[in-house]
mmCIF file of C-alpha atoms and ligand atoms in Angstrom:
data_model
loop_
_atom_site.group_PDB
_atom_site.id
_atom_site.type_symbol
_atom_site.label_atom_id
_atom_site.label_comp_id
_atom_site.label_asym_id
_atom_site.label_seq_id
_atom_site.Cartn_x
_atom_site.Cartn_y
_atom_site.Cartn_z
ATOM 1 C CA UNK A 594 -0.176 -0.340 -0.140
ATOM 2 C CA UNK A 595 1.814 3.231 -1.237
ATOM 3 C CA UNK A 596 0.168 5.646 1.227
ATOM 4 C CA UNK A 597 -3.480 4.111 -0.002
ATOM 5 C CA UNK A 598 -6.240 5.937 2.298
ATOM 6 C CA UNK A 599 -8.545 2.673 2.161
ATOM 7 C CA UNK A 600 -7.114 -0.491 2.178
ATOM 8 C CA UNK A 601 -8.735 -3.254 -0.359
ATOM 9 C CA UNK A 602 -9.913 -5.118 2.256
ATOM 10 C CA UNK A 603 -12.098 -2.956 4.636
ATOM 11 C CA UNK A 604 -13.748 -5.713 6.549
ATOM 12 C CA UNK A 605 -12.942 -4.846 10.633
ATOM 13 C CA UNK A 606 -13.826 -8.563 11.091
ATOM 14 C CA UNK A 607 -15.055 -12.610 9.732
ATOM 15 C CA UNK A 608 -19.189 -11.763 10.828
ATOM 16 C CA UNK A 609 -18.586 -8.696 8.054
ATOM 17 C CA UNK A 610 -17.099 -10.121 5.897
ATOM 18 C CA UNK A 611 -19.868 -12.502 5.438
ATOM 19 C CA UNK A 612 -22.598 -10.928 5.295
ATOM 20 C CA UNK A 613 -20.666 -8.709 2.647
ATOM 21 C CA UNK A 614 -20.281 -11.852 0.963
ATOM 22 C CA UNK A 615 -24.117 -12.799 1.376
ATOM 23 C CA UNK A 616 -25.176 -9.202 0.377
ATOM 24 C CA UNK A 617 -22.720 -9.006 -3.156
ATOM 25 C CA UNK A 618 -24.639 -12.767 -3.824
ATOM 26 C CA UNK A 619 -28.347 -11.124 -3.522
ATOM 27 C CA UNK A 620 -27.585 -7.573 -5.305
ATOM 28 C CA UNK A 621 -25.407 -9.686 -8.598
ATOM 29 C CA UNK A 622 -26.966 -11.698 -11.593
ATOM 30 C CA UNK A 623 -28.340 -14.810 -10.714
ATOM 31 C CA UNK A 624 -27.539 -17.686 -10.134
ATOM 32 C CA UNK A 625 -30.402 -20.917 -11.269
ATOM 33 C CA UNK A 626 -31.454 -23.304 -8.562
ATOM 34 C CA UNK A 627 -30.051 -26.733 -10.781
ATOM 35 C CA UNK A 628 -26.292 -24.618 -10.178
ATOM 36 C CA UNK A 629 -26.545 -23.981 -6.693
ATOM 37 C CA UNK A 630 -28.998 -27.460 -5.766
ATOM 38 C CA UNK A 631 -25.778 -29.047 -8.081
ATOM 39 C CA UNK A 632 -23.547 -28.142 -5.692
ATOM 40 C CA UNK A 633 -25.745 -29.192 -2.525
ATOM 41 C CA UNK A 634 -25.435 -31.761 -3.478
ATOM 42 C CA UNK A 635 -21.964 -32.540 -4.613
ATOM 43 C CA UNK A 636 -21.337 -31.558 -0.778
ATOM 44 C CA UNK A 637 -23.973 -34.330 0.131
ATOM 45 C CA UNK A 638 -21.640 -37.214 -1.822
ATOM 46 C CA UNK A 639 -18.617 -36.384 -1.330
ATOM 47 C CA UNK A 640 -19.033 -34.776 2.634
ATOM 48 C CA UNK A 641 -15.618 -34.472 2.983
ATOM 49 C CA UNK A 642 -14.591 -32.139 -0.035
ATOM 50 C CA UNK A 643 -15.376 -28.658 -0.140
ATOM 51 C CA UNK A 644 -13.379 -27.365 -2.882
ATOM 52 C CA UNK A 645 -15.634 -26.018 -5.239
ATOM 53 C CA UNK A 646 -15.642 -21.860 -6.033
ATOM 54 C CA UNK A 647 -18.385 -19.589 -3.074
ATOM 55 C CA UNK A 648 -21.422 -18.209 -5.902
ATOM 56 C CA UNK A 649 -19.803 -15.178 -5.775
ATOM 57 C CA UNK A 650 -17.326 -16.716 -7.996
ATOM 58 C CA UNK A 651 -19.079 -18.248 -10.217
ATOM 59 C CA UNK A 652 -21.062 -14.944 -10.885
ATOM 60 C CA UNK A 653 -18.077 -12.596 -10.696
ATOM 61 C CA UNK A 654 -17.362 -15.900 -13.579
ATOM 62 C CA UNK A 655 -20.725 -15.059 -15.446
ATOM 63 C CA UNK A 656 -19.731 -11.763 -15.637
ATOM 64 C CA UNK A 657 -16.615 -11.206 -16.793
ATOM 65 C CA UNK A 658 -17.680 -14.346 -20.042
ATOM 66 C CA UNK A 659 -20.273 -11.610 -20.536
ATOM 67 C CA UNK A 660 -17.762 -8.575 -20.825
ATOM 68 C CA UNK A 661 -15.114 -10.540 -22.317
ATOM 69 C CA UNK A 662 -16.751 -11.925 -24.845
ATOM 70 C CA UNK A 663 -15.005 -15.835 -24.020
ATOM 71 C CA UNK A 664 -16.238 -18.079 -26.816
ATOM 72 C CA UNK A 665 -14.555 -21.250 -25.593
ATOM 73 C CA UNK A 666 -13.249 -22.763 -21.332
ATOM 74 C CA UNK A 667 -11.164 -24.226 -20.199
ATOM 75 C CA UNK A 668 -10.738 -25.476 -16.381
ATOM 76 C CA UNK A 669 -8.535 -26.961 -15.184
ATOM 77 C CA UNK A 670 -9.698 -28.719 -12.225
ATOM 78 C CA UNK A 671 -13.211 -29.905 -12.333
ATOM 79 C CA UNK A 672 -13.861 -31.984 -8.807
ATOM 80 C CA UNK A 673 -18.418 -32.305 -9.907
ATOM 81 C CA UNK A 674 -19.425 -29.837 -12.144
ATOM 82 C CA UNK A 675 -20.102 -26.382 -10.942
ATOM 83 C CA UNK A 676 -18.206 -23.247 -11.814
ATOM 84 C CA UNK A 677 -18.304 -25.542 -15.303
ATOM 85 C CA UNK A 678 -22.554 -25.339 -15.237
ATOM 86 C CA UNK A 679 -21.871 -21.323 -14.278
ATOM 87 C CA UNK A 680 -19.448 -21.367 -17.537
ATOM 88 C CA UNK A 681 -22.229 -23.025 -19.590
ATOM 89 C CA UNK A 682 -24.627 -21.040 -17.596
ATOM 90 C CA UNK A 683 -23.043 -17.671 -19.164
ATOM 91 C CA UNK A 684 -22.629 -19.232 -22.722
ATOM 92 C CA UNK A 685 -25.875 -21.102 -23.586
ATOM 93 C CA UNK A 686 -26.727 -18.492 -25.749
ATOM 94 C CA UNK A 687 -23.083 -18.887 -28.062
ATOM 95 C CA UNK A 688 -23.906 -20.498 -31.448
ATOM 96 C CA UNK A 689 -19.936 -22.173 -30.780
ATOM 97 C CA UNK A 690 -19.315 -22.038 -27.087
ATOM 98 C CA UNK A 691 -17.922 -24.896 -25.813
ATOM 99 C CA UNK A 692 -16.541 -25.833 -22.380
ATOM 100 C CA UNK A 693 -13.326 -28.085 -21.629
ATOM 101 C CA UNK A 694 -12.813 -29.134 -17.989
ATOM 102 C CA UNK A 695 -10.050 -31.571 -17.166
ATOM 103 C CA UNK A 696 -10.121 -33.811 -13.971
ATOM 104 C CA UNK A 697 -7.667 -35.899 -12.880
ATOM 105 C CA UNK A 698 -9.944 -38.053 -9.751
ATOM 106 C CA UNK A 699 -12.885 -40.394 -11.490
ATOM 107 C CA UNK A 700 -14.798 -40.545 -8.549
ATOM 108 C CA UNK A 701 -15.685 -36.618 -8.851
ATOM 109 C CA UNK A 702 -16.263 -37.301 -12.624
ATOM 110 C CA UNK A 703 -19.224 -39.103 -12.032
ATOM 111 C CA UNK A 704 -20.640 -37.060 -10.498
ATOM 112 C CA UNK A 705 -19.818 -34.105 -12.577
ATOM 113 C CA UNK A 706 -21.074 -36.273 -16.325
ATOM 114 C CA UNK A 707 -24.189 -37.321 -14.319
ATOM 115 C CA UNK A 708 -25.116 -33.912 -14.014
ATOM 116 C CA UNK A 709 -23.731 -33.080 -17.717
ATOM 117 C CA UNK A 710 -26.472 -34.943 -19.670
ATOM 118 C CA UNK A 711 -29.916 -34.347 -17.454
ATOM 119 C CA UNK A 712 -29.218 -30.188 -17.764
ATOM 120 C CA UNK A 713 -30.078 -28.591 -21.717
ATOM 121 C CA UNK A 714 -27.407 -26.022 -20.626
ATOM 122 C CA UNK A 715 -23.954 -28.422 -19.883
ATOM 123 C CA UNK A 716 -23.977 -30.179 -23.573
ATOM 124 C CA UNK A 717 -21.830 -27.853 -24.071
ATOM 125 C CA UNK A 718 -19.591 -29.123 -21.513
ATOM 126 C CA UNK A 719 -16.249 -31.723 -22.804
ATOM 127 C CA UNK A 720 -14.960 -34.070 -19.620
ATOM 128 C CA UNK A 721 -11.218 -34.481 -20.299
ATOM 129 C CA UNK A 722 -10.440 -38.167 -17.160
ATOM 130 C CA UNK A 723 -6.758 -37.635 -15.997
ATOM 131 C CA UNK A 724 -3.953 -35.763 -15.699
ATOM 132 C CA UNK A 725 -4.622 -32.335 -17.187
ATOM 133 C CA UNK A 726 -0.431 -32.245 -18.411
ATOM 134 C CA UNK A 727 -1.532 -35.236 -20.358
ATOM 135 C CA UNK A 728 -5.013 -33.249 -21.602
ATOM 136 C CA UNK A 729 -2.923 -30.092 -21.919
ATOM 137 C CA UNK A 730 -0.941 -32.011 -24.679
ATOM 138 C CA UNK A 731 -4.039 -33.876 -26.267
ATOM 139 C CA UNK A 732 -5.682 -30.180 -26.672
ATOM 140 C CA UNK A 733 -3.076 -28.491 -28.212
ATOM 141 C CA UNK A 734 -2.405 -31.995 -30.734
ATOM 142 C CA UNK A 735 -6.175 -30.451 -31.671
ATOM 143 C CA UNK A 736 -4.324 -26.922 -31.724
ATOM 144 C CA UNK A 737 -6.951 -25.709 -28.952
ATOM 145 C CA UNK A 738 -6.851 -22.552 -28.054
ATOM 146 C CA UNK A 739 -9.271 -20.985 -24.934
ATOM 147 C CA UNK A 740 -10.164 -17.216 -24.548
ATOM 148 C CA UNK A 741 -10.758 -17.814 -20.605
ATOM 149 C CA UNK A 742 -8.504 -20.507 -19.542
ATOM 150 C CA UNK A 743 -10.121 -21.033 -15.642
ATOM 151 C CA UNK A 744 -6.812 -22.654 -13.490
ATOM 152 C CA UNK A 745 -8.315 -24.057 -10.217
ATOM 153 C CA UNK A 746 -6.713 -27.793 -10.010
ATOM 154 C CA UNK A 747 -2.549 -29.543 -7.208
ATOM 155 C CA UNK A 748 -1.317 -25.748 -6.412
ATOM 156 C CA UNK A 749 1.612 -27.881 -7.391
ATOM 157 C CA UNK A 750 0.761 -28.553 -10.896
ATOM 158 C CA UNK A 751 0.390 -24.592 -11.842
ATOM 159 C CA UNK A 752 3.650 -23.268 -12.632
ATOM 160 C CA UNK A 753 4.767 -26.432 -14.883
ATOM 161 C CA UNK A 754 0.188 -25.736 -16.581
ATOM 162 C CA UNK A 755 1.054 -21.807 -17.255
ATOM 163 C CA UNK A 756 4.159 -22.254 -19.198
ATOM 164 C CA UNK A 757 2.732 -25.388 -21.019
ATOM 165 C CA UNK A 758 -0.355 -22.632 -22.255
ATOM 166 C CA UNK A 759 1.756 -20.140 -21.986
ATOM 167 C CA UNK A 760 3.707 -22.549 -24.726
ATOM 168 C CA UNK A 761 2.135 -24.088 -27.325
ATOM 169 C CA UNK A 762 0.267 -20.621 -27.652
ATOM 170 C CA UNK A 763 -3.665 -22.367 -25.807
ATOM 171 C CA UNK A 764 -4.177 -18.808 -24.265
ATOM 172 C CA UNK A 765 -5.918 -17.236 -26.850
ATOM 173 C CA UNK A 766 -4.384 -13.723 -28.218
ATOM 174 C CA UNK A 767 -7.022 -11.801 -26.268
ATOM 175 C CA UNK A 768 -8.030 -14.400 -23.702
ATOM 176 C CA UNK A 769 -7.501 -13.549 -19.459
ATOM 177 C CA UNK A 770 -5.674 -16.659 -17.265
ATOM 178 C CA UNK A 771 -7.613 -16.375 -13.785
ATOM 179 C CA UNK A 772 -5.599 -18.109 -11.084
ATOM 180 C CA UNK A 773 -7.450 -19.370 -7.950
ATOM 181 C CA UNK A 774 -5.712 -19.585 -4.816
ATOM 182 C CA UNK A 775 -2.750 -17.001 -5.270
ATOM 183 C CA UNK A 776 -3.276 -15.667 -1.943
ATOM 184 C CA UNK A 777 -3.522 -18.765 -0.421
ATOM 185 C CA UNK A 778 -5.103 -17.536 2.965
ATOM 186 C CA UNK A 779 -3.189 -14.190 3.238
ATOM 187 C CA UNK A 780 -0.226 -16.680 3.535
ATOM 188 C CA UNK A 781 1.689 -15.303 0.996
ATOM 189 C CA UNK A 782 1.940 -12.517 2.372
ATOM 190 C CA UNK A 783 1.602 -12.911 5.713
ATOM 191 C CA UNK A 784 3.136 -15.419 7.227
ATOM 192 C CA UNK A 785 4.126 -14.392 10.349
ATOM 193 C CA UNK A 786 1.680 -15.759 13.374
ATOM 194 C CA UNK A 787 0.103 -12.806 12.871
ATOM 195 C CA UNK A 788 -1.991 -14.743 10.532
ATOM 196 C CA UNK A 789 -2.864 -17.564 11.930
ATOM 197 C CA UNK A 790 -4.754 -19.787 9.586
ATOM 198 C CA UNK A 791 -0.821 -20.929 8.978
ATOM 199 C CA UNK A 792 -0.307 -24.882 10.071
ATOM 200 C CA UNK A 793 2.636 -26.803 8.156
ATOM 201 C CA UNK A 794 0.252 -27.822 5.281
ATOM 202 C CA UNK A 795 -0.560 -24.426 4.445
ATOM 203 C CA UNK A 796 2.415 -22.404 4.832
ATOM 204 C CA UNK A 797 3.591 -25.030 2.728
ATOM 205 C CA UNK A 798 0.590 -24.114 -0.084
ATOM 206 C CA UNK A 799 2.353 -20.772 0.486
ATOM 207 C CA UNK A 800 5.175 -21.423 -0.721
ATOM 208 C CA UNK A 801 4.174 -22.417 -3.962
ATOM 209 C CA UNK A 802 0.970 -19.812 -4.812
ATOM 210 C CA UNK A 803 4.222 -17.306 -3.950
ATOM 211 C CA UNK A 804 6.297 -19.236 -6.383
ATOM 212 C CA UNK A 805 4.310 -18.976 -9.288
ATOM 213 C CA UNK A 806 3.435 -15.875 -7.638
ATOM 214 C CA UNK A 807 6.612 -14.539 -8.909
ATOM 215 C CA UNK A 808 6.824 -16.478 -12.046
ATOM 216 C CA UNK A 809 4.396 -14.752 -13.300
ATOM 217 C CA UNK A 810 5.759 -11.636 -12.903
ATOM 218 C CA UNK A 811 8.987 -11.994 -13.775
ATOM 219 C CA UNK A 812 7.610 -13.761 -17.177
ATOM 220 C CA UNK A 813 7.535 -11.286 -20.183
ATOM 221 C CA UNK A 814 5.392 -12.070 -21.762
ATOM 222 C CA UNK A 815 1.901 -11.618 -19.722
ATOM 223 C CA UNK A 816 0.756 -9.436 -17.017
ATOM 224 C CA UNK A 817 -1.145 -9.897 -13.965
ATOM 225 C CA UNK A 818 -3.337 -9.109 -12.209
ATOM 226 C CA UNK A 819 -3.623 -10.098 -8.272
ATOM 227 C CA UNK A 820 -6.773 -9.411 -6.846
ATOM 228 C CA UNK A 821 -7.669 -9.788 -3.111
ATOM 229 C CA UNK A 822 -10.781 -11.272 -4.135
ATOM 230 C CA UNK A 823 -12.156 -15.043 -2.947
ATOM 231 C CA UNK A 824 -8.484 -16.809 -1.500
ATOM 232 C CA UNK A 825 -7.019 -14.574 -4.441
ATOM 233 C CA UNK A 826 -7.537 -14.157 -8.150
ATOM 234 C CA UNK A 827 -5.017 -13.421 -10.023
ATOM 235 C CA UNK A 828 -6.173 -11.873 -13.938
ATOM 236 C CA UNK A 829 -3.551 -12.770 -16.600
ATOM 237 C CA UNK A 830 -3.181 -12.116 -20.192
ATOM 238 C CA UNK A 831 -0.701 -11.079 -23.334
ATOM 239 C CA UNK A 832 1.381 -8.718 -22.976
ATOM 240 C CA UNK A 833 0.098 -6.016 -25.570
ATOM 241 C CA UNK A 834 2.255 -4.064 -28.038
HETATM 242 C C1 LIG B 1556 -10.395 -26.820 -6.510
HETATM 243 S S1 LIG B 1556 -11.289 -28.658 -7.121
HETATM 244 C C2 LIG B 1556 -12.116 -27.415 -8.550
HETATM 245 C C3 LIG B 1556 -13.895 -27.268 -8.564
HETATM 246 C C4 LIG B 1556 -14.181 -26.755 -9.549
HETATM 247 N N1 LIG B 1556 -13.508 -26.223 -10.633
HETATM 248 C C5 LIG B 1556 -15.263 -26.141 -8.529
HETATM 249 O O1 LIG B 1556 -14.532 -24.658 -8.725
HETATM 250 O O2 LIG B 1556 -16.062 -26.491 -8.764
HETATM 251 C C6 LIG B 1556 -9.726 -28.455 -8.133
HETATM 252 C C7 LIG B 1556 -9.984 -30.551 -8.208
HETATM 253 O O3 LIG B 1556 -8.677 -30.721 -8.914
HETATM 254 C C8 LIG B 1556 -8.938 -32.116 -9.444
HETATM 255 N N2 LIG B 1556 -6.076 -32.299 -9.798
HETATM 256 C C9 LIG B 1556 -6.349 -32.507 -8.751
HETATM 257 N N3 LIG B 1556 -4.879 -32.406 -10.173
HETATM 258 C C10 LIG B 1556 -4.926 -32.718 -10.992
HETATM 259 C C11 LIG B 1556 -4.352 -32.790 -12.375
HETATM 260 N N4 LIG B 1556 -3.006 -33.578 -12.203
HETATM 261 N N5 LIG B 1556 -5.362 -33.146 -13.196
HETATM 262 C C12 LIG B 1556 -6.246 -32.650 -13.668
HETATM 263 N N6 LIG B 1556 -7.220 -32.455 -11.964
HETATM 264 C C13 LIG B 1556 -6.744 -32.661 -10.851
HETATM 265 C C14 LIG B 1556 -8.916 -32.702 -8.033
HETATM 266 O O4 LIG B 1556 -8.962 -33.708 -7.834
HETATM 267 C C15 LIG B 1556 -9.897 -31.466 -7.887
HETATM 268 O O5 LIG B 1556 -11.411 -32.214 -8.159
#
């Protein structure tokens, strides 16, 4: 902060933050009930795995898809398809729209495929099972590139996925790569006892994310905007001119 009058996070504690979050959800574009119900069902089926993005993040993506005039989406990290359904809803009236989502774990893939099968909006979603590195190579082999890429998978893989995406030109010239969890509970910026969310595992993940953020920042091909939204969201695009 360089003498900013207001820091980017305005809220004094968790209670106010939650109230603000709910207020934002309620006053933003609506998410259809088939998507929110899918989240509830996913949580029931895979109890220990609350991997899904917050609802406001779905609303953010639905809005972004509109303002960026996105046609093709690649998601790395499908889980049970909650965020993919958000993309599909936002793209449902676009004639050539396509969403490709990658997932390594067969269990959530089954749930995602079942949900997509019964939902007309989801017919534009393609699920590729297996490790994301292999799927990215496969998509490159088909000369595919994407207007929006959402990176939300294993954090240790982020650096390699980022290099692959850039080296193989998989982000379209006007595309945006959106990366989730880049602030890792704030621990990338503050790993002192003042941030009590740090245990051994989360500190190690924070190191990984910190290295990733630095890698992107140092890459001359792109520019990035790191936002204190959700668990930290980076927007990355090709440098212009
Ligand atoms: C945070 S979850 C994705 C949540 C989803 N985007 C949503 O909001 O509904 C991350 C997913 O990435 C998957 N994943 C982990 N490593 C992977 C890999 N090497 N290749 C593909 N998917 C992977 C995990 O199995 C997990 O389901």
